[in-house]
Amino acid sequence: MRIAVVAFETTHRTARAGVERTESLARALSGRGHDVTVFCTQWWYGPDAGPWRIDDDLRHRRIDIAPDVLSSVARLPFQLARFRPDVIHATPAPPEVLLAAKVGATLSRAPLVCDWYGDEQFDSRVLGPARRAPSHTVVPSEYVESGLREDGIGGDALTVLPEFLEFDAIEAVEPAGEEHIVAGRRLDSDANLESLFLGLAELRREDWSATIIGDGPAREEFEQTAADLRIGDRVEFVGDVPREERIAHYRNAHTFVHTARRESFATELMWALACGCTGVVEYQSDSAAHELVERRPRGFRVTTSEEIADAIQASRELDHRTIDDDFREFDREAVLESLLALYRDLGAGQ
């Protein structure tokens, strides 16, 4: 299948999680043998920088759609038409480029799928038409889906396509020992680790240790909070470690606690639960994290620091695991099959 991926910015120019998700799908689709071409603005330097290879072992190509929005809008439709894709998979930001991708989809008679993650920042007069332009929109969670439905996108035009993990990677890392509690996320103001630390302070007389994975601008503040609550000697900050090391921590740990205020999809929570952790999630109105623990016997949804402490205690009654097969629905191959089935259905309807 020939797949055109339209991303005005790539992870070379932005840290937005939605762009990273789209690139991950592009890598995975290419790994399955599909012809994936990325249409993006230039981020490379010099005439000999060469094509974009998302991974050194994958045959990806990039096509420069121009360095600014107006030029991209003018050039993109004809570039897509020349490529003759079977499907166009596009990020929604900026909306003007998404509308240009729609014109390209019409010219090439291909369906347009929009990958709407929920962390996009919009300031555009054409946002409304851009929302309605795609043949179909995929979102990472029911939380993001409900927001789009409130904006008038409904019926059969939306599909929840979660982020994926790799069970092969989990099984390749041997667990060693057992940690008590772990948390993982970018440590910014939305991480809200204060809730976790207040809950742990309630358990000061209990036997526990906690590991915090991730880094960010609020790390020093969180370290100081743990010290102020007199639990700093039992909380270890390990930083932004690679996925293999994260898996080792998760397979060792008994409980993963998620407290972030904003999350379109709780990626680290997903990995931790698949690694066998019990999950404690503090409900937040702007977060989808609770969706991963609701209706699951090894999950707890809470609303206060006191309830976090109670849930950590209750989770100790559950057996310690190093893998949870219930999360194989999030495995890369399962998620890709769902996406490819959507592509095929949309293509058949063209």
Short mmCIF file of N, CA, C and O in Angstrom, two decimals, residues 69-156:
data_model
loop_
_atom_site.label_atom_id
_atom_site.label_comp_id
_atom_site.label_asym_id
_atom_site.label_seq_id
_atom_site.Cartn_x
_atom_site.Cartn_y
_atom_site.Cartn_z
N VAL A 69 3.47 27.99 5.79
CA VAL A 69 2.13 27.43 5.59
C VAL A 69 1.59 27.75 4.21
O VAL A 69 1.08 26.87 3.50
N LEU A 70 1.66 29.01 3.79
CA LEU A 70 1.07 29.40 2.51
C LEU A 70 1.71 28.66 1.34
O LEU A 70 1.02 28.20 0.43
N SER A 71 3.04 28.55 1.36
CA SER A 71 3.71 27.82 0.28
C SER A 71 3.34 26.34 0.31
O SER A 71 3.16 25.71 -0.74
N SER A 72 3.22 25.78 1.51
CA SER A 72 2.83 24.37 1.63
C SER A 72 1.44 24.14 1.06
O SER A 72 1.18 23.14 0.36
N VAL A 73 0.51 25.06 1.38
CA VAL A 73 -0.86 24.94 0.88
C VAL A 73 -0.86 24.94 -0.64
O VAL A 73 -1.64 24.21 -1.28
N ALA A 74 -0.01 25.72 -1.25
CA ALA A 74 0.04 25.80 -2.70
C ALA A 74 0.66 24.57 -3.35
O ALA A 74 0.22 24.12 -4.41
N ARG A 75 1.68 24.00 -2.74
CA ARG A 75 2.44 22.93 -3.36
C ARG A 75 1.93 21.53 -3.03
O ARG A 75 2.02 20.62 -3.85
N LEU A 76 1.41 21.36 -1.82
CA LEU A 76 1.10 20.02 -1.33
C LEU A 76 0.11 19.25 -2.21
O LEU A 76 0.35 18.08 -2.51
N PRO A 77 -1.03 19.83 -2.64
CA PRO A 77 -2.00 19.04 -3.40
C PRO A 77 -1.40 18.39 -4.64
O PRO A 77 -1.68 17.21 -4.94
N PHE A 78 -0.56 19.12 -5.36
CA PHE A 78 -0.01 18.58 -6.60
C PHE A 78 1.07 17.53 -6.33
O PHE A 78 1.24 16.58 -7.09
N GLN A 79 1.82 17.72 -5.23
CA GLN A 79 2.80 16.70 -4.85
C GLN A 79 2.11 15.40 -4.48
O GLN A 79 2.57 14.31 -4.83
N LEU A 80 1.01 15.50 -3.75
CA LEU A 80 0.25 14.30 -3.39
C LEU A 80 -0.32 13.63 -4.63
O LEU A 80 -0.29 12.39 -4.74
N ALA A 81 -0.84 14.42 -5.54
CA ALA A 81 -1.42 13.85 -6.76
C ALA A 81 -0.36 13.10 -7.56
O ALA A 81 -0.62 12.02 -8.12
N ARG A 82 0.86 13.66 -7.63
CA ARG A 82 1.94 12.99 -8.36
C ARG A 82 2.35 11.69 -7.68
O ARG A 82 2.74 10.73 -8.34
N PHE A 83 2.28 11.67 -6.36
CA PHE A 83 2.66 10.45 -5.63
C PHE A 83 1.65 9.33 -5.82
O PHE A 83 1.99 8.16 -5.73
N ARG A 84 0.39 9.68 -6.05
CA ARG A 84 -0.69 8.71 -6.27
C ARG A 84 -0.80 7.72 -5.12
O ARG A 84 -0.67 6.51 -5.30
N PRO A 85 -1.08 8.20 -3.92
CA PRO A 85 -1.17 7.30 -2.76
C PRO A 85 -2.48 6.52 -2.75
O PRO A 85 -3.48 6.93 -3.35
N ASP A 86 -2.46 5.41 -2.04
CA ASP A 86 -3.70 4.67 -1.77
C ASP A 86 -4.47 5.32 -0.62
O ASP A 86 -5.69 5.21 -0.55
N VAL A 87 -3.73 5.97 0.29
CA VAL A 87 -4.34 6.66 1.42
C VAL A 87 -3.41 7.78 1.87
O VAL A 87 -2.19 7.68 1.72
N ILE A 88 -3.99 8.85 2.39
CA ILE A 88 -3.22 9.96 2.95
C ILE A 88 -3.51 10.03 4.44
O ILE A 88 -4.67 10.08 4.85
N HIS A 89 -2.45 10.01 5.24
CA HIS A 89 -2.57 10.05 6.70
C HIS A 89 -1.92 11.35 7.16
O HIS A 89 -0.73 11.56 6.98
N ALA A 90 -2.73 12.25 7.75
CA ALA A 90 -2.23 13.60 8.01
C ALA A 90 -2.47 14.02 9.45
O ALA A 90 -3.46 13.63 10.08
N THR A 91 -1.54 14.83 9.97
CA THR A 91 -1.77 15.50 11.25
C THR A 91 -2.63 16.74 10.98
O THR A 91 -2.61 17.28 9.88
N PRO A 92 -3.38 17.24 11.98
CA PRO A 92 -4.31 18.34 11.72
C PRO A 92 -3.75 19.73 11.89
O PRO A 92 -4.48 20.71 11.71
N ALA A 93 -2.48 19.85 12.25
CA ALA A 93 -1.92 21.18 12.50
C ALA A 93 -0.80 21.47 11.51
O ALA A 93 0.10 20.64 11.33
N PRO A 94 -0.84 22.65 10.86
CA PRO A 94 -1.91 23.65 10.95
C PRO A 94 -3.10 23.26 10.08
O PRO A 94 -2.95 22.51 9.10
N PRO A 95 -4.30 23.75 10.40
CA PRO A 95 -5.50 23.35 9.66
C PRO A 95 -5.43 23.65 8.17
O PRO A 95 -6.01 22.93 7.36
N GLU A 96 -4.72 24.72 7.79
CA GLU A 96 -4.61 25.07 6.38
C GLU A 96 -3.94 23.95 5.58
O GLU A 96 -4.32 23.67 4.43
N VAL A 97 -2.94 23.30 6.18
CA VAL A 97 -2.26 22.21 5.50
C VAL A 97 -3.15 20.98 5.41
O VAL A 97 -3.13 20.24 4.43
N LEU A 98 -3.97 20.76 6.44
CA LEU A 98 -4.93 19.65 6.39
C LEU A 98 -5.92 19.85 5.25
O LEU A 98 -6.27 18.90 4.53
N LEU A 99 -6.39 21.09 5.06
CA LEU A 99 -7.29 21.38 3.94
C LEU A 99 -6.58 21.16 2.60
O LEU A 99 -7.18 20.67 1.64
N ALA A 100 -5.30 21.53 2.53
CA ALA A 100 -4.53 21.29 1.31
C ALA A 100 -4.39 19.78 1.06
O ALA A 100 -4.45 19.33 -0.10
N ALA A 101 -4.22 19.02 2.13
CA ALA A 101 -4.15 17.56 1.98
C ALA A 101 -5.47 17.01 1.46
O ALA A 101 -5.49 16.03 0.70
N LYS A 102 -6.58 17.64 1.85
CA LYS A 102 -7.89 17.22 1.33
C LYS A 102 -7.98 17.44 -0.17
O LYS A 102 -8.50 16.58 -0.91
N VAL A 103 -7.47 18.58 -0.64
CA VAL A 103 -7.46 18.83 -2.09
C VAL A 103 -6.61 17.78 -2.79
O VAL A 103 -6.99 17.23 -3.83
N GLY A 104 -5.45 17.47 -2.18
CA GLY A 104 -4.59 16.43 -2.75
C GLY A 104 -5.26 15.08 -2.76
O GLY A 104 -5.10 14.30 -3.71
N ALA A 105 -6.04 14.79 -1.71
CA ALA A 105 -6.77 13.52 -1.67
C ALA A 105 -7.81 13.45 -2.77
O ALA A 105 -8.01 12.41 -3.39
N THR A 106 -8.48 14.57 -3.04
CA THR A 106 -9.48 14.61 -4.11
C THR A 106 -8.82 14.40 -5.47
O THR A 106 -9.32 13.64 -6.31
N LEU A 107 -7.70 15.08 -5.69
CA LEU A 107 -7.00 14.94 -6.97
C LEU A 107 -6.49 13.52 -7.19
O LEU A 107 -6.49 13.02 -8.33
N SER A 108 -6.03 12.88 -6.11
CA SER A 108 -5.46 11.53 -6.25
C SER A 108 -6.49 10.43 -5.99
O SER A 108 -6.15 9.25 -6.02
N ARG A 109 -7.73 10.84 -5.69
CA ARG A 109 -8.82 9.89 -5.44
C ARG A 109 -8.47 8.90 -4.33
O ARG A 109 -8.68 7.70 -4.44
N ALA A 110 -7.92 9.47 -3.26
CA ALA A 110 -7.52 8.66 -2.11
C ALA A 110 -8.23 9.17 -0.86
O ALA A 110 -8.49 10.37 -0.74
N PRO A 111 -8.54 8.31 0.10
CA PRO A 111 -9.14 8.78 1.34
C PRO A 111 -8.13 9.54 2.18
O PRO A 111 -6.92 9.26 2.15
N LEU A 112 -8.62 10.52 2.94
CA LEU A 112 -7.79 11.30 3.84
C LEU A 112 -8.13 10.92 5.27
O LEU A 112 -9.26 11.10 5.72
N VAL A 113 -7.15 10.41 6.00
CA VAL A 113 -7.30 10.05 7.41
C VAL A 113 -6.54 11.08 8.24
O VAL A 113 -5.35 11.30 8.03
N CYS A 114 -7.22 11.70 9.19
CA CYS A 114 -6.59 12.68 10.07
C CYS A 114 -6.24 12.03 11.39
O CYS A 114 -7.08 11.39 12.02
N ASP A 115 -5.01 12.21 11.83
CA ASP A 115 -4.54 11.67 13.11
C ASP A 115 -4.63 12.79 14.15
O ASP A 115 -3.69 13.56 14.34
N TRP A 116 -5.76 12.89 14.81
CA TRP A 116 -6.05 13.99 15.75
C TRP A 116 -5.71 13.53 17.16
O TRP A 116 -6.43 12.74 17.75
N TYR A 117 -4.61 14.03 17.70
CA TYR A 117 -4.12 13.51 18.97
C TYR A 117 -4.72 14.21 20.18
O TYR A 117 -4.93 13.60 21.23
N GLY A 118 -4.98 15.51 20.06
CA GLY A 118 -5.57 16.23 21.18
C GLY A 118 -4.64 17.22 21.85
O GLY A 118 -5.06 17.95 22.75
N ASP A 119 -3.37 17.26 21.42
CA ASP A 119 -2.43 18.21 22.00
C ASP A 119 -2.09 19.34 21.03
O ASP A 119 -1.15 20.10 21.24
N GLU A 120 -2.87 19.47 19.97
CA GLU A 120 -2.63 20.51 18.97
C GLU A 120 -3.06 21.88 19.51
O GLU A 120 -3.99 21.99 20.30
N GLN A 121 -2.35 22.91 19.06
CA GLN A 121 -2.69 24.29 19.40
C GLN A 121 -3.15 24.99 18.13
O GLN A 121 -2.40 25.06 17.15
N PHE A 122 -4.38 25.51 18.16
CA PHE A 122 -4.96 26.08 16.95
C PHE A 122 -5.28 27.56 17.13
O PHE A 122 -5.79 27.97 18.16
N ASP A 123 -5.02 28.33 16.10
CA ASP A 123 -5.45 29.72 16.01
C ASP A 123 -5.68 30.00 14.54
O ASP A 123 -4.85 30.59 13.85
N SER A 124 -6.81 29.51 14.02
CA SER A 124 -7.04 29.56 12.59
C SER A 124 -8.53 29.75 12.30
O SER A 124 -9.38 29.15 12.95
N ARG A 125 -8.82 30.55 11.28
CA ARG A 125 -10.20 30.76 10.87
C ARG A 125 -10.78 29.55 10.15
O ARG A 125 -12.00 29.46 9.98
N VAL A 126 -9.91 28.67 9.68
CA VAL A 126 -10.39 27.53 8.89
C VAL A 126 -10.45 26.24 9.71
O VAL A 126 -10.56 25.16 9.16
N LEU A 127 -10.38 26.37 11.04
CA LEU A 127 -10.39 25.18 11.88
C LEU A 127 -11.67 24.37 11.69
O LEU A 127 -11.63 23.14 11.60
N GLY A 128 -12.81 25.03 11.63
CA GLY A 128 -14.07 24.32 11.46
C GLY A 128 -14.11 23.50 10.19
O GLY A 128 -14.36 22.28 10.24
N PRO A 129 -13.85 24.11 9.02
CA PRO A 129 -13.81 23.31 7.78
C PRO A 129 -12.75 22.21 7.82
O PRO A 129 -12.95 21.12 7.27
N ALA A 130 -11.61 22.48 8.46
CA ALA A 130 -10.55 21.47 8.53
C ALA A 130 -11.01 20.25 9.33
O ALA A 130 -10.66 19.12 8.98
N ARG A 131 -11.77 20.48 10.39
CA ARG A 131 -12.28 19.35 11.18
C ARG A 131 -13.14 18.42 10.32
O ARG A 131 -13.14 17.20 10.52
N ARG A 132 -13.89 19.01 9.40
CA ARG A 132 -14.82 18.22 8.58
C ARG A 132 -14.21 17.70 7.29
O ARG A 132 -14.86 16.95 6.56
N ALA A 133 -12.97 18.08 7.00
CA ALA A 133 -12.35 17.72 5.72
C ALA A 133 -12.01 16.24 5.58
O ALA A 133 -12.20 15.67 4.50
N PRO A 134 -11.48 15.56 6.60
CA PRO A 134 -11.02 14.18 6.41
C PRO A 134 -12.15 13.21 6.09
O PRO A 134 -13.31 13.41 6.47
N SER A 135 -11.79 12.14 5.38
CA SER A 135 -12.73 11.03 5.20
C SER A 135 -13.01 10.35 6.52
O SER A 135 -14.11 9.85 6.76
N HIS A 136 -11.98 10.35 7.39
CA HIS A 136 -12.10 9.70 8.69
C HIS A 136 -11.05 10.31 9.62
O HIS A 136 -10.01 10.79 9.16
N THR A 137 -11.34 10.29 10.91
CA THR A 137 -10.41 10.81 11.91
C THR A 137 -10.14 9.74 12.95
O THR A 137 -11.08 9.11 13.46
N VAL A 138 -8.86 9.52 13.24
CA VAL A 138 -8.50 8.60 14.32
C VAL A 138 -8.00 9.41 15.51
O VAL A 138 -7.34 10.44 15.35
N VAL A 139 -8.36 8.96 16.70
CA VAL A 139 -7.99 9.63 17.94
C VAL A 139 -7.42 8.59 18.89
O VAL A 139 -7.72 7.40 18.77
N PRO A 140 -6.60 9.00 19.87
CA PRO A 140 -5.95 8.01 20.74
C PRO A 140 -6.80 7.51 21.90
O PRO A 140 -6.45 6.52 22.52
N SER A 141 -7.90 8.21 22.20
CA SER A 141 -8.65 7.86 23.40
C SER A 141 -10.10 8.32 23.29
O SER A 141 -10.45 9.16 22.45
N GLU A 142 -10.94 7.77 24.16
CA GLU A 142 -12.33 8.19 24.22
C GLU A 142 -12.44 9.65 24.68
O GLU A 142 -13.37 10.36 24.29
N TYR A 143 -11.50 10.09 25.51
CA TYR A 143 -11.49 11.47 25.97
C TYR A 143 -11.36 12.44 24.79
O TYR A 143 -12.11 13.41 24.68
N VAL A 144 -10.42 12.18 23.88
CA VAL A 144 -10.25 13.03 22.71
C VAL A 144 -11.44 12.88 21.78
O VAL A 144 -11.94 13.86 21.19
N GLU A 145 -11.95 11.67 21.65
CA GLU A 145 -13.13 11.42 20.80
C GLU A 145 -14.32 12.25 21.27
O GLU A 145 -15.01 12.89 20.46
N SER A 146 -14.57 12.29 22.57
CA SER A 146 -15.72 13.02 23.09
C SER A 146 -15.59 14.52 22.81
O SER A 146 -16.58 15.20 22.53
N GLY A 147 -14.36 15.05 22.87
CA GLY A 147 -14.14 16.45 22.56
C GLY A 147 -14.49 16.78 21.12
O GLY A 147 -15.12 17.82 20.84
N LEU A 148 -14.12 15.91 20.19
CA LEU A 148 -14.44 16.14 18.79
C LEU A 148 -15.93 15.99 18.53
O LEU A 148 -16.52 16.72 17.71
N ARG A 149 -16.56 15.05 19.21
CA ARG A 149 -18.01 14.88 19.04
C ARG A 149 -18.74 16.14 19.51
O ARG A 149 -19.74 16.54 18.92
N GLU A 150 -18.25 16.74 20.57
CA GLU A 150 -18.85 17.99 21.04
C GLU A 150 -18.70 19.10 20.01
O GLU A 150 -19.51 20.04 19.98
N ASP A 151 -17.67 19.00 19.16
CA ASP A 151 -17.45 19.98 18.11
C ASP A 151 -18.18 19.64 16.82
O ASP A 151 -17.97 20.28 15.78
N GLY A 152 -18.98 18.58 16.87
CA GLY A 152 -19.82 18.26 15.72
C GLY A 152 -19.32 17.15 14.83
O GLY A 152 -19.93 16.87 13.79
N ILE A 153 -18.22 16.49 15.19
CA ILE A 153 -17.72 15.37 14.40
C ILE A 153 -18.27 14.10 15.02
O ILE A 153 -17.95 13.74 16.15
N GLY A 154 -19.15 13.41 14.31
CA GLY A 154 -19.80 12.26 14.92
C GLY A 154 -20.05 11.15 13.94
O GLY A 154 -19.40 11.03 12.90
N GLY A 155 -21.03 10.34 14.26
CA GLY A 155 -21.39 9.22 13.40
C GLY A 155 -20.26 8.22 13.27
O GLY A 155 -19.61 7.85 14.25
N ASP A 156 -20.02 7.79 12.06
CA ASP A 156 -18.99 6.79 11.80
C ASP A 156 -17.67 7.42 11.36
O ASP A 156 -16.80 6.73 10.83
#
